[in-house]
Coordinates of C-alpha atoms in Angstrom, one line a residue:
M1 CA -53.3 32.0 70.5
A2 CA -52.9 27.7 70.4
D3 CA -54.0 27.1 67.4
T4 CA -52.7 30.1 65.8
N5 CA -49.6 28.6 67.0
M6 CA -50.0 25.4 65.8
A7 CA -51.4 26.4 61.9
E8 CA -47.5 28.6 62.3
V9 CA -45.9 25.5 62.6
D10 CA -48.4 23.0 60.4
H11 CA -47.7 25.2 57.7
D12 CA -43.8 25.6 57.9
A13 CA -43.9 22.2 58.4
I14 CA -45.8 21.9 55.0
V15 CA -42.6 24.2 53.5
L16 CA -40.0 22.9 54.5
F17 CA -40.9 18.8 55.6
P18 CA -42.6 17.9 51.9
S19 CA -44.4 14.5 52.4
N20 CA -43.0 11.0 51.5
E21 CA -44.9 11.0 48.0
A22 CA -43.5 14.1 47.2
R23 CA -40.6 13.3 47.9
A24 CA -39.7 10.4 46.4
G25 CA -42.2 12.5 43.5
K26 CA -39.1 15.0 42.9
E27 CA -36.6 12.5 43.4
R28 CA -37.7 9.8 40.6
L29 CA -38.0 13.4 38.6
K30 CA -35.0 13.9 38.8
S31 CA -33.5 11.5 38.1
A32 CA -35.2 10.6 34.9
S33 CA -33.6 14.0 34.1
E34 CA -30.8 12.4 34.2
I35 CA -30.0 9.8 32.8
I36 CA -27.0 10.0 30.1
V37 CA -27.1 7.9 27.1
V38 CA -24.8 9.5 24.6
N39 CA -25.4 10.2 21.2
Y40 CA -21.8 9.6 19.4
D41 CA -22.0 10.9 15.8
K42 CA -24.3 13.5 16.9
A43 CA -21.5 14.7 19.3
L44 CA -19.0 14.5 15.9
E45 CA -21.7 16.8 15.0
Y46 CA -19.8 19.8 17.4
L47 CA -16.3 18.0 17.1
G48 CA -15.6 17.7 13.7
G49 CA -14.9 14.6 12.3
F50 CA -11.1 14.6 12.2
G51 CA -10.9 17.5 15.0
P52 CA -8.6 19.2 16.9
W53 CA -9.4 16.5 19.5
Q54 CA -9.8 13.5 17.5
K55 CA -6.5 14.6 16.4
R56 CA -4.6 15.2 19.6
V57 CA -5.8 11.6 20.5
F58 CA -4.7 9.6 17.1
F59 CA -1.0 10.7 15.9
P60 CA 0.0 9.9 19.6
V61 CA -2.2 6.7 19.5
A62 CA -0.9 6.2 16.4
I63 CA 3.2 5.3 17.3
P64 CA 2.8 2.0 18.6
I65 CA 2.3 1.6 14.2
A66 CA 5.8 2.8 14.0
I67 CA 6.9 0.8 16.6
S68 CA 5.1 -2.9 15.0
A69 CA 7.2 -2.1 12.3
L70 CA 10.8 -2.0 13.3
Q71 CA 10.0 -5.5 15.7
V72 CA 8.3 -7.3 12.1
M73 CA 10.4 -6.1 10.0
G74 CA 14.0 -5.6 11.2
I75 CA 13.8 -9.9 11.0
V76 CA 16.0 -8.6 7.7
F77 CA 18.5 -7.1 9.6
L78 CA 18.5 -9.5 12.9
A79 CA 18.9 -13.1 10.7
F80 CA 20.5 -11.8 7.6
E81 CA 23.1 -14.4 5.8
P82 CA 25.9 -12.8 5.0
D83 CA 28.5 -14.9 3.0
F84 CA 30.6 -18.3 4.1
K85 CA 31.9 -21.2 4.0
C86 CA 32.8 -24.2 6.4
R87 CA 35.3 -23.3 8.6
V88 CA 38.7 -25.8 7.6
S89 CA 42.1 -26.4 9.9
L90 CA 44.0 -25.3 7.5
E91 CA 47.2 -27.0 9.2
A92 CA 47.6 -30.5 8.1
F93 CA 48.0 -28.3 4.9
S94 CA 50.5 -26.4 6.1
G95 CA 54.1 -27.6 4.0
L96 CA 52.3 -27.3 0.9
N97 CA 53.1 -23.3 0.9
A98 CA 49.9 -22.7 -1.4
T99 CA 48.9 -19.4 -1.9
P100 CA 45.3 -18.8 -0.2
A101 CA 43.1 -19.7 -3.7
E102 CA 44.9 -22.9 -3.8
L103 CA 43.9 -23.5 -0.3
L104 CA 40.7 -22.8 -0.9
N105 CA 40.2 -25.0 -4.1
V106 CA 41.9 -28.6 -1.9
T107 CA 39.1 -28.1 0.7
I108 CA 36.0 -26.2 -0.7
P109 CA 34.4 -27.9 -3.4
W110 CA 32.4 -26.2 -6.9
E111 CA 29.1 -27.0 -6.8
L112 CA 25.8 -25.8 -9.7
E113 CA 24.1 -23.7 -8.6
D114 CA 21.2 -21.3 -11.3
E115 CA 23.7 -22.2 -13.9
E116 CA 26.8 -21.0 -11.9
W117 CA 30.1 -22.3 -10.4
K118 CA 29.9 -21.8 -6.9
R119 CA 32.3 -22.9 -3.8
S120 CA 30.2 -24.4 -1.8
Q121 CA 29.0 -23.2 1.6
C122 CA 28.0 -26.3 3.7
E123 CA 30.3 -29.2 1.7
R124 CA 33.4 -29.7 2.5
Y125 CA 36.8 -31.9 1.6
T126 CA 38.0 -34.9 3.7
Y127 CA 41.1 -37.0 2.8
N128 CA 42.5 -39.1 5.0
L129 CA 46.3 -38.3 4.3
S130 CA 49.7 -40.2 5.4
V131 CA 52.9 -39.1 6.4
A132 CA 54.0 -38.1 2.8
D133 CA 51.8 -36.1 1.8
F134 CA 52.5 -33.7 4.2
N135 CA 55.9 -32.6 2.5
T136 CA 54.6 -32.4 -0.7
T137 CA 53.7 -29.8 -2.9
Y138 CA 50.8 -28.2 -3.8
A139 CA 51.4 -29.7 -7.6
E140 CA 51.6 -32.5 -6.2
F141 CA 49.2 -33.2 -3.0
V142 CA 46.3 -31.8 -6.3
E143 CA 48.2 -34.8 -8.6
A144 CA 47.6 -37.8 -5.7
H145 CA 44.4 -36.4 -4.8
P146 CA 42.2 -35.5 -7.6
A147 CA 38.8 -33.5 -7.4
A148 CA 36.9 -37.0 -9.1
N149 CA 38.6 -39.2 -6.0
R150 CA 37.5 -36.7 -3.3
T151 CA 35.4 -37.5 -0.1
Q152 CA 32.5 -34.5 0.7
I153 CA 31.1 -33.9 3.3
P154 CA 29.2 -31.8 5.3
C155 CA 31.0 -29.0 7.5
D156 CA 31.2 -30.9 10.6
Q157 CA 33.7 -27.7 12.8
G158 CA 31.0 -24.8 11.7
Y159 CA 31.7 -22.3 9.5
E160 CA 32.9 -18.8 8.8
H161 CA 31.0 -15.9 8.3
D162 CA 31.8 -13.1 6.8
T163 CA 32.0 -10.2 9.1
S164 CA 33.3 -7.4 6.7
E165 CA 29.3 -5.7 6.5
Y166 CA 27.8 -7.3 9.2
K167 CA 29.4 -8.0 12.8
S168 CA 26.0 -9.8 14.0
T169 CA 23.1 -11.6 13.3
V170 CA 21.4 -14.0 14.9
V171 CA 23.0 -16.6 12.0
T172 CA 26.4 -15.6 13.1
D173 CA 26.2 -16.1 16.1
W174 CA 24.5 -19.7 16.4
D175 CA 25.9 -21.0 12.9
L176 CA 21.6 -21.1 11.0
V177 CA 22.9 -22.1 8.3
C178 CA 22.9 -24.9 6.0
G179 CA 21.6 -27.7 8.1
N180 CA 20.2 -26.0 10.7
S181 CA 18.9 -23.3 8.4
W182 CA 15.6 -23.7 9.0
K183 CA 15.4 -22.6 12.5
V184 CA 15.7 -18.6 10.3
N185 CA 12.4 -19.2 9.1
L186 CA 11.0 -21.0 12.2
A187 CA 11.2 -18.0 14.3
E188 CA 9.7 -15.7 11.7
S189 CA 6.5 -18.6 11.3
L190 CA 7.2 -18.9 15.3
W191 CA 6.5 -15.1 15.2
M192 CA 3.8 -15.2 13.0
A193 CA 2.4 -17.7 14.8
G194 CA 2.9 -15.1 18.1
L195 CA 0.4 -12.3 16.2
M196 CA -2.0 -14.6 15.8
F197 CA -2.1 -15.8 19.0
G198 CA -2.3 -11.8 20.2
A199 CA -4.8 -11.4 17.9
V200 CA -7.1 -13.9 18.7
V201 CA -6.6 -12.9 22.9
G202 CA -6.3 -9.1 22.3
G203 CA -9.1 -8.9 20.1
H204 CA -11.4 -10.5 23.1
A205 CA -10.1 -9.0 26.0
A206 CA -9.9 -4.9 24.1
D207 CA -13.3 -5.5 23.7
R208 CA -14.1 -7.3 27.4
W209 CA -11.7 -4.9 29.0
G210 CA -11.5 -1.6 26.8
R211 CA -9.1 -0.6 24.5
K212 CA -6.5 1.4 26.6
P213 CA -6.0 -1.2 29.4
V214 CA -5.2 -3.5 27.2
L215 CA -3.1 -1.2 25.1
L216 CA -1.4 -0.5 27.9
I217 CA -0.5 -3.7 29.6
A218 CA -0.2 -4.3 25.3
L219 CA 3.0 -2.2 25.1
A220 CA 4.3 -3.0 29.3
A221 CA 5.4 -6.4 28.2
D222 CA 6.1 -6.2 24.6
C223 CA 9.1 -3.9 26.1
V224 CA 9.8 -6.4 28.2
F225 CA 10.3 -9.0 26.0
C226 CA 11.5 -6.8 23.2
T227 CA 14.4 -6.3 25.4
A228 CA 14.9 -10.0 26.8
S229 CA 15.7 -10.9 22.9
A230 CA 18.2 -8.8 23.0
F231 CA 19.9 -10.7 25.5
S232 CA 19.2 -14.5 24.5
P233 CA 21.9 -16.4 26.0
N234 CA 20.9 -19.0 22.4
Y235 CA 18.2 -19.6 19.2
I236 CA 15.6 -21.9 21.8
A237 CA 15.1 -18.7 23.7
F238 CA 15.4 -15.8 21.0
A239 CA 13.2 -18.2 18.8
A240 CA 10.3 -18.1 22.2
Y241 CA 11.0 -14.0 22.6
R242 CA 9.6 -13.7 19.0
F243 CA 6.5 -15.7 19.7
L244 CA 5.8 -13.5 22.6
M245 CA 7.7 -10.5 21.0
G246 CA 4.8 -11.5 18.1
T247 CA 1.5 -11.7 20.6
F248 CA 0.9 -8.7 22.3
T249 CA 3.2 -6.4 19.3
M250 CA -0.5 -7.5 17.5
V251 CA -2.5 -6.5 20.5
T252 CA 0.0 -2.5 20.3
T253 CA -0.9 -2.5 16.2
L254 CA -4.6 -4.0 16.1
V255 CA -6.2 -1.4 19.3
P256 CA -4.4 1.7 17.7
F257 CA -6.0 0.5 14.5
V258 CA -9.9 0.5 15.9
I259 CA -9.7 3.3 18.3
G260 CA -8.3 5.8 15.0
T261 CA -11.4 4.1 13.3
E262 CA -13.4 4.6 16.3
L263 CA -13.0 7.7 16.8
V264 CA -13.7 9.6 13.5
S265 CA -17.0 9.8 11.7
A266 CA -18.0 7.5 8.7
D267 CA -16.4 10.0 5.7
K268 CA -12.6 10.4 7.8
R269 CA -12.1 7.0 8.1
G270 CA -10.8 6.0 5.2
L271 CA -8.0 8.8 6.2
V272 CA -7.5 7.6 10.0
G273 CA -7.3 4.1 8.4
M274 CA -4.6 5.0 6.2
V275 CA -2.3 7.9 7.6
I276 CA -2.2 5.3 10.3
W277 CA 0.1 3.1 8.3
I278 CA 2.2 6.2 7.0
Y279 CA 2.7 5.9 10.1
W280 CA 4.3 2.1 9.9
A281 CA 6.2 3.2 6.3
V282 CA 7.8 6.0 7.7
A283 CA 9.9 3.7 10.7
Y284 CA 10.0 0.7 7.9
V285 CA 12.5 3.0 6.1
L286 CA 14.4 4.3 8.3
L287 CA 14.2 0.6 9.9
A288 CA 16.9 0.5 7.0
G289 CA 19.4 3.1 8.0
I290 CA 18.9 2.2 12.4
A291 CA 20.1 -1.1 10.5
Y292 CA 23.2 0.4 8.4
L293 CA 24.6 2.2 11.5
I294 CA 23.3 -0.3 14.1
R295 CA 25.4 -3.7 12.5
P296 CA 25.7 -6.2 15.3
W297 CA 22.0 -7.4 16.6
M298 CA 22.2 -7.4 19.9
W299 CA 22.1 -3.6 20.2
L300 CA 20.2 -3.4 16.4
Q301 CA 16.8 -5.0 18.4
I302 CA 17.7 -2.8 21.5
A303 CA 17.8 0.2 20.0
M304 CA 14.4 -0.5 18.5
T305 CA 12.8 -0.9 21.9
V306 CA 13.3 2.3 22.9
P307 CA 11.1 4.2 21.5
F308 CA 8.7 2.2 23.9
L309 CA 8.9 4.1 26.3
V310 CA 7.2 7.2 24.8
C311 CA 4.1 5.3 25.0
I312 CA 4.2 5.7 29.3
S313 CA 3.0 9.7 27.8
F314 CA -0.1 7.4 27.0
W315 CA -1.1 6.3 30.2
W316 CA -2.5 10.6 30.8
I317 CA -3.0 12.2 27.5
I318 CA -4.9 8.0 25.5
P319 CA -9.0 7.9 26.7
E320 CA -11.1 4.9 26.9
S321 CA -12.6 4.3 23.0
P322 CA -16.2 7.2 23.6
R323 CA -18.2 4.6 21.1
W324 CA -16.5 1.4 22.9
L325 CA -18.1 2.4 26.4
I326 CA -21.5 3.6 25.5
S327 CA -21.5 -0.2 23.5
R328 CA -21.3 -1.1 27.1
N329 CA -23.4 0.3 28.4
R330 CA -21.1 3.2 30.3
H331 CA -22.9 6.0 29.3
E332 CA -21.8 8.3 32.1
E333 CA -17.5 7.6 31.1
A334 CA -18.1 8.0 27.5
A335 CA -19.7 12.0 28.1
A336 CA -17.3 12.1 30.8
I337 CA -14.9 12.7 27.6
L338 CA -16.4 13.7 25.7
R339 CA -16.7 17.1 27.9
Q340 CA -13.2 17.0 28.0
A341 CA -13.2 16.4 24.0
E342 CA -15.4 20.1 24.0
K343 CA -13.0 21.7 26.1
V344 CA -10.3 21.0 23.5
A345 CA -11.9 21.7 19.8
K346 CA -13.9 24.7 22.0
V347 CA -17.2 24.3 20.7
T348 CA -20.2 23.0 23.4
I349 CA -22.2 20.3 22.5
P350 CA -25.7 20.6 24.0
D351 CA -27.3 18.5 26.2
D352 CA -30.2 16.7 23.9
V353 CA -27.0 14.8 22.6
F354 CA -26.5 13.9 26.6
H355 CA -29.6 12.3 26.3
D356 CA -30.6 11.2 23.1
A357 CA -32.8 7.8 23.8
I358 CA -35.6 6.7 26.3
P359 CA -33.6 5.2 29.0
L360 CA -33.4 1.6 29.7
S361 CA -34.6 -0.1 32.2
Q362 CA -32.8 -0.9 35.2
E363 CA -33.1 -5.2 34.5
Q364 CA -32.1 -4.4 30.9
E365 CA -29.0 -2.1 31.5
Q366 CA -27.4 -5.1 33.5
A367 CA -28.4 -7.7 31.0
K368 CA -26.4 -5.2 28.3
K369 CA -23.8 -5.0 30.8
S370 CA -23.3 -8.5 31.3
E371 CA -23.6 -9.6 28.0
T372 CA -20.3 -10.8 26.4
Y373 CA -19.5 -11.8 22.6
T374 CA -17.4 -14.1 21.1
F375 CA -16.3 -15.7 17.3
I376 CA -19.1 -17.0 17.0
D377 CA -21.2 -14.0 17.3
L378 CA -18.8 -13.6 13.3
V379 CA -20.7 -16.6 11.7
R380 CA -23.3 -16.9 13.9
T381 CA -25.6 -15.0 11.1
P382 CA -25.5 -16.1 7.9
N383 CA -24.8 -13.0 6.4
L384 CA -22.5 -11.7 8.4
R385 CA -20.8 -15.1 8.2
K386 CA -20.1 -14.4 4.7
W387 CA -18.5 -11.3 4.7
S388 CA -16.5 -12.6 7.9
L389 CA -14.9 -15.6 6.3
N390 CA -14.5 -13.8 2.5
L391 CA -12.7 -11.1 4.8
F392 CA -10.4 -14.0 7.1
F393 CA -9.6 -15.1 3.3
N394 CA -7.9 -12.0 1.9
W395 CA -6.8 -11.3 5.0
A396 CA -4.8 -14.1 4.4
V397 CA -3.4 -13.9 1.1
N398 CA -2.7 -10.2 1.8
S399 CA -0.5 -11.5 4.5
L400 CA 1.2 -14.0 3.1
V401 CA 1.9 -11.7 -0.4
Y402 CA 3.3 -9.2 1.5
Y403 CA 5.3 -11.0 4.8
G404 CA 6.6 -12.9 0.7
I405 CA 7.8 -10.4 -0.7
S406 CA 8.9 -7.5 2.3
L407 CA 10.8 -10.3 4.0
N408 CA 12.5 -11.6 0.9
T409 CA 14.0 -8.4 -0.5
S410 CA 17.6 -9.8 -0.1
A411 CA 16.5 -12.2 -2.9
L412 CA 16.0 -8.4 -5.6
S413 CA 19.6 -7.6 -6.8
G414 CA 21.2 -4.9 -6.0
N415 CA 21.9 -3.6 -2.8
V416 CA 20.3 -4.8 0.7
Y417 CA 19.7 -1.6 2.2
L418 CA 18.4 0.9 -0.6
N419 CA 15.8 -2.4 -1.7
F420 CA 14.4 -2.2 1.5
A421 CA 14.4 1.3 1.9
M422 CA 13.2 1.1 -1.1
S423 CA 10.4 -1.9 -0.2
G424 CA 8.8 1.2 2.9
L425 CA 9.4 3.7 0.3
V426 CA 6.4 2.1 -2.4
E427 CA 4.2 2.0 0.9
I428 CA 3.8 5.2 1.8
P429 CA 2.1 7.0 -2.0
A430 CA 0.6 3.2 -2.0
Y431 CA -0.9 4.5 1.4
L432 CA -1.8 8.5 0.0
G433 CA -3.1 7.1 -3.0
S434 CA -5.3 5.2 -1.1
I435 CA -7.1 8.0 0.6
Y436 CA -8.4 9.5 -2.9
L437 CA -9.2 5.6 -4.1
L438 CA -12.1 4.7 -1.2
N439 CA -13.5 8.2 -1.1
K440 CA -13.8 8.1 -4.8
F441 CA -14.7 4.4 -5.1
G442 CA -15.3 3.0 -2.0
R443 CA -14.3 0.0 -1.0
R444 CA -14.6 -2.8 -3.0
W445 CA -13.9 -2.5 -6.4
P446 CA -9.7 -0.7 -5.1
L447 CA -9.4 -3.7 -3.2
C448 CA -10.4 -6.4 -5.8
I449 CA -8.3 -4.4 -8.4
L450 CA -5.3 -3.5 -6.8
L451 CA -5.3 -7.5 -6.0
V452 CA -5.7 -8.6 -9.9
F453 CA -3.0 -6.5 -10.6
G454 CA -0.9 -7.0 -8.1
G455 CA -1.5 -10.9 -8.5
I456 CA 0.2 -10.2 -12.4
S457 CA 2.6 -8.6 -11.3
C458 CA 4.0 -10.8 -9.0
I459 CA 3.6 -14.0 -11.5
V460 CA 5.0 -11.8 -14.1
A461 CA 8.2 -10.6 -11.7
F462 CA 9.6 -13.8 -11.8
F463 CA 9.9 -15.0 -15.3
I464 CA 11.5 -11.3 -16.4
P465 CA 15.4 -13.1 -17.1
K466 CA 18.2 -13.0 -14.6
S467 CA 20.4 -10.2 -16.8
L468 CA 17.7 -7.5 -16.1
G469 CA 17.8 -8.2 -12.7
W470 CA 16.3 -4.3 -12.6
L471 CA 13.0 -4.9 -14.8
T472 CA 12.2 -8.1 -11.8
T473 CA 12.6 -5.8 -9.0
T474 CA 10.6 -3.3 -10.7
L475 CA 8.1 -5.4 -11.0
A476 CA 8.4 -6.6 -7.1
M477 CA 8.0 -3.1 -6.0
I478 CA 4.4 -2.7 -7.9
G479 CA 3.3 -6.0 -6.8
K480 CA 4.5 -4.3 -3.0
F481 CA 2.7 -1.2 -4.3
C482 CA -0.3 -2.6 -5.4
I483 CA -1.1 -5.7 -2.0
T484 CA 0.4 -2.8 0.8
A485 CA -2.2 -0.6 -1.0
T486 CA -5.5 -3.3 -0.7
F487 CA -3.4 -4.1 3.5
G488 CA -4.3 -1.0 4.2
I489 CA -8.0 -1.0 2.6
V490 CA -8.9 -4.4 3.9
Y491 CA -8.1 -3.0 7.3
V492 CA -10.9 -0.9 7.2
F493 CA -13.3 -2.3 4.7
S494 CA -13.0 -5.4 7.9
A495 CA -13.3 -2.2 11.0
E496 CA -16.6 -1.0 8.9
I497 CA -18.0 -4.3 8.5
F498 CA -17.9 -6.3 11.8
P499 CA -20.6 -4.3 14.9
T500 CA -19.0 -2.5 17.9
V501 CA -19.3 -4.8 19.9
V502 CA -17.3 -7.9 18.0
R503 CA -15.7 -5.2 16.5
Q504 CA -11.5 -6.1 17.8
I505 CA -13.2 -9.5 18.0
G506 CA -13.3 -9.3 14.0
I507 CA -10.4 -7.6 13.6
G508 CA -8.3 -10.4 15.8
M509 CA -9.5 -12.7 13.4
A510 CA -9.2 -11.4 10.6
S511 CA -5.6 -10.7 11.6
M512 CA -5.9 -14.7 12.7
S513 CA -6.1 -15.8 9.3
A514 CA -3.7 -12.9 7.7
R515 CA -1.3 -14.7 10.7
V516 CA -1.8 -18.3 8.8
G517 CA -0.5 -16.7 5.2
G518 CA 2.7 -14.8 7.6
I519 CA 3.6 -17.9 8.9
V520 CA 3.5 -19.8 5.0
A521 CA 4.8 -17.0 4.0
P522 CA 9.1 -18.1 4.1
F523 CA 8.3 -21.6 3.6
V524 CA 6.7 -20.5 0.4
N525 CA 9.6 -18.5 0.0
L526 CA 11.7 -21.7 0.4
L527 CA 10.0 -23.1 -2.7
E528 CA 12.3 -21.1 -4.7
T529 CA 14.9 -24.0 -4.5
Y530 CA 13.0 -26.0 -7.1
W531 CA 11.5 -24.1 -8.9
A532 CA 13.0 -20.5 -8.1
P533 CA 9.1 -18.3 -9.9
M534 CA 7.4 -20.5 -8.4
P535 CA 6.8 -18.0 -5.0
Y536 CA 5.2 -16.1 -6.8
V537 CA 3.2 -17.3 -9.0
I538 CA 1.4 -18.4 -5.9
F539 CA 1.4 -15.2 -4.2
G540 CA 0.4 -14.4 -7.6
G541 CA -2.4 -16.5 -7.3
A542 CA -3.8 -16.2 -3.8
S543 CA -3.6 -12.8 -4.5
I544 CA -6.5 -13.1 -8.2
A545 CA -8.0 -14.9 -6.5
A546 CA -8.7 -13.1 -3.3
G547 CA -9.4 -10.4 -5.8
L548 CA -12.2 -11.3 -7.4
L549 CA -14.1 -12.4 -4.2
A550 CA -13.2 -8.9 -2.8
L551 CA -16.7 -8.7 -4.9
L552 CA -19.2 -10.3 -2.8
L553 CA -18.8 -7.4 0.2
P554 CA -21.2 -5.4 1.0
E555 CA -20.0 -1.7 0.4
T556 CA -19.2 1.2 3.8
N557 CA -17.9 3.7 1.8
K558 CA -19.8 6.9 4.1
M559 CA -21.9 4.8 6.3
K560 CA -23.2 3.9 10.0
L561 CA -21.1 1.4 11.5
P562 CA -23.1 -1.0 13.2
S563 CA -23.6 -1.6 16.7
T564 CA -25.0 -4.6 17.0
I565 CA -25.6 -7.8 16.0
E566 CA -28.4 -6.9 14.3
E567 CA -27.1 -4.1 12.3
G568 CA -24.0 -5.9 10.7
E569 CA -26.2 -8.7 9.8
N570 CA -28.2 -6.3 8.2
F571 CA -25.9 -3.2 6.8
G572 CA -26.6 -2.3 3.9
K573 CA -30.4 -3.5 4.0
E574 CA -32.2 -0.4 2.9
G575 CA -34.2 0.9 6.1
I576 CA -32.0 -0.9 8.7
I577 CA -29.4 2.0 8.5
Q578 CA -28.6 4.3 6.2
A579 CA -26.2 6.5 4.8
E580 CA -24.1 8.7 7.4
T581 CA -25.9 11.7 6.4
G582 CA -30.1 9.9 6.8
E583 CA -32.2 9.3 9.0
R584 CA -33.2 6.2 11.3
T585 CA -35.8 3.8 9.9
A586 CA -39.0 2.8 11.4
K587 CA -36.9 -0.4 12.0
Q588 CA -35.2 -0.5 15.1
P589 CA -32.8 -3.2 16.9
K590 CA -34.5 -5.6 19.0
A591 CA -34.0 -4.3 22.6
G592 CA -31.1 -5.0 24.9
K593 CA -28.4 -5.1 22.1
G594 CA -27.9 -1.5 22.2
V595 CA -28.1 1.7 20.4
Y596 CA -26.4 4.0 17.8
V597 CA -22.8 4.4 18.8

């Protein structure tokens, strides 16, 4: 009986308490079956290339692009230069009983400008008056002090600004005219320097710590500095805030663009890459109306900052980029986002999407998580180096021409608000037309042809006689149309050439190059004082050169986004990365450098 009981106990033990070896085997089997390695491109086959979930994320995340347009282009109105003249004390001339026009004749000299005689804005007459001069008539005063004998000096008592149209601008508040007019250009260049700094730092940060946290921090910081800018007590504070605003505005522009392009399939990248800039163009046009209604620059700056409050909702509605998570080997987080996405899209993503590849070893996982990339990786290999430098130059030229035309709309004939609105409105068909061009003809040839044609338009525009001001404006708008389209195309082109692991860095470095063009643009416009067509000859020539160089870039239309440096280096080579509908070949990327995402 004892033996039987013992047997029963042993039997129960075998059933209820398996051996350590058996338990370990089951745990290994369970662990292997639950390891997640997500294939995002395969997930898109079920979610759609630009399905309900992507739209739910994309349309809100594009809002910072519109806010950026307000901040970038707002300087046109914040620093608008209304008509002005020297401030002159008229007490000494009160005894002349002169009319206002006669007082101007004896206080403000005439000067020849653009073959026209105009009242000087930066100089006034000074006199060594005797007691007799205070008790004389206007005619006697002019006879005693003929214009040829009068002494001219710079305005030493400040300026009187015309406030009939603008209640105040930074120019009128701090007399940024004549000898101080360069300070406006400096503020614009400091803004561009901030954009450059933000492109580099923000690009590295977004590739290292993720798209979402960097975007949220940049939005909060941008809101703070934009508000502070409105209350600047002096020019120095204003210029400093502009630099900081530029830094964070660049991040809030680039990160949403990268998130948008990483969300969708290859055949939809051209679409979202252009639609996102329509937000920019619409805000551009609306800014003309906002500036028309709000004339004091301080309140205009505050009005341009209010839309940042909408972005508070991003904490809840904007997810991290699944492609970035996968590139950092954070597959579990990417899978969780896709599980939410399938609920929004009302589809079921099969399990094989989440277990697509052979799991990496623990050592490989750790190595990949700790691996970091820098801008050096963009130029470390021959093809990436060649393409990166080409793109950097193209971005610089696009920025030079775009901002050179956009920030100089006040120089065009006609109403400044109408010209500004037209300059923004022309961007909408440019982006919409680019969607068709990108899908029909790819990236290289549209980029080349539009740059060349836009460059020719710019050169011709300012050789038109001044009497045909409407034709000059028309040609300038044609150039603006072309350069707007190419700016959108080069964004898409760059996002498709740079690999995922350095995509944000690449876009950041390219944008940094663009800021070089942006910094130079305000000072190129100053060259018109030496020869009026010179700025547009420079804009046009650089545009033509960039267009021709674009033909050396690889075509990326409907190709898989490269994930690793190796895939980026081998981009377009037969047998390495096939078209979106193709199959992966036997040539695989090197171990430890990532999987296809």
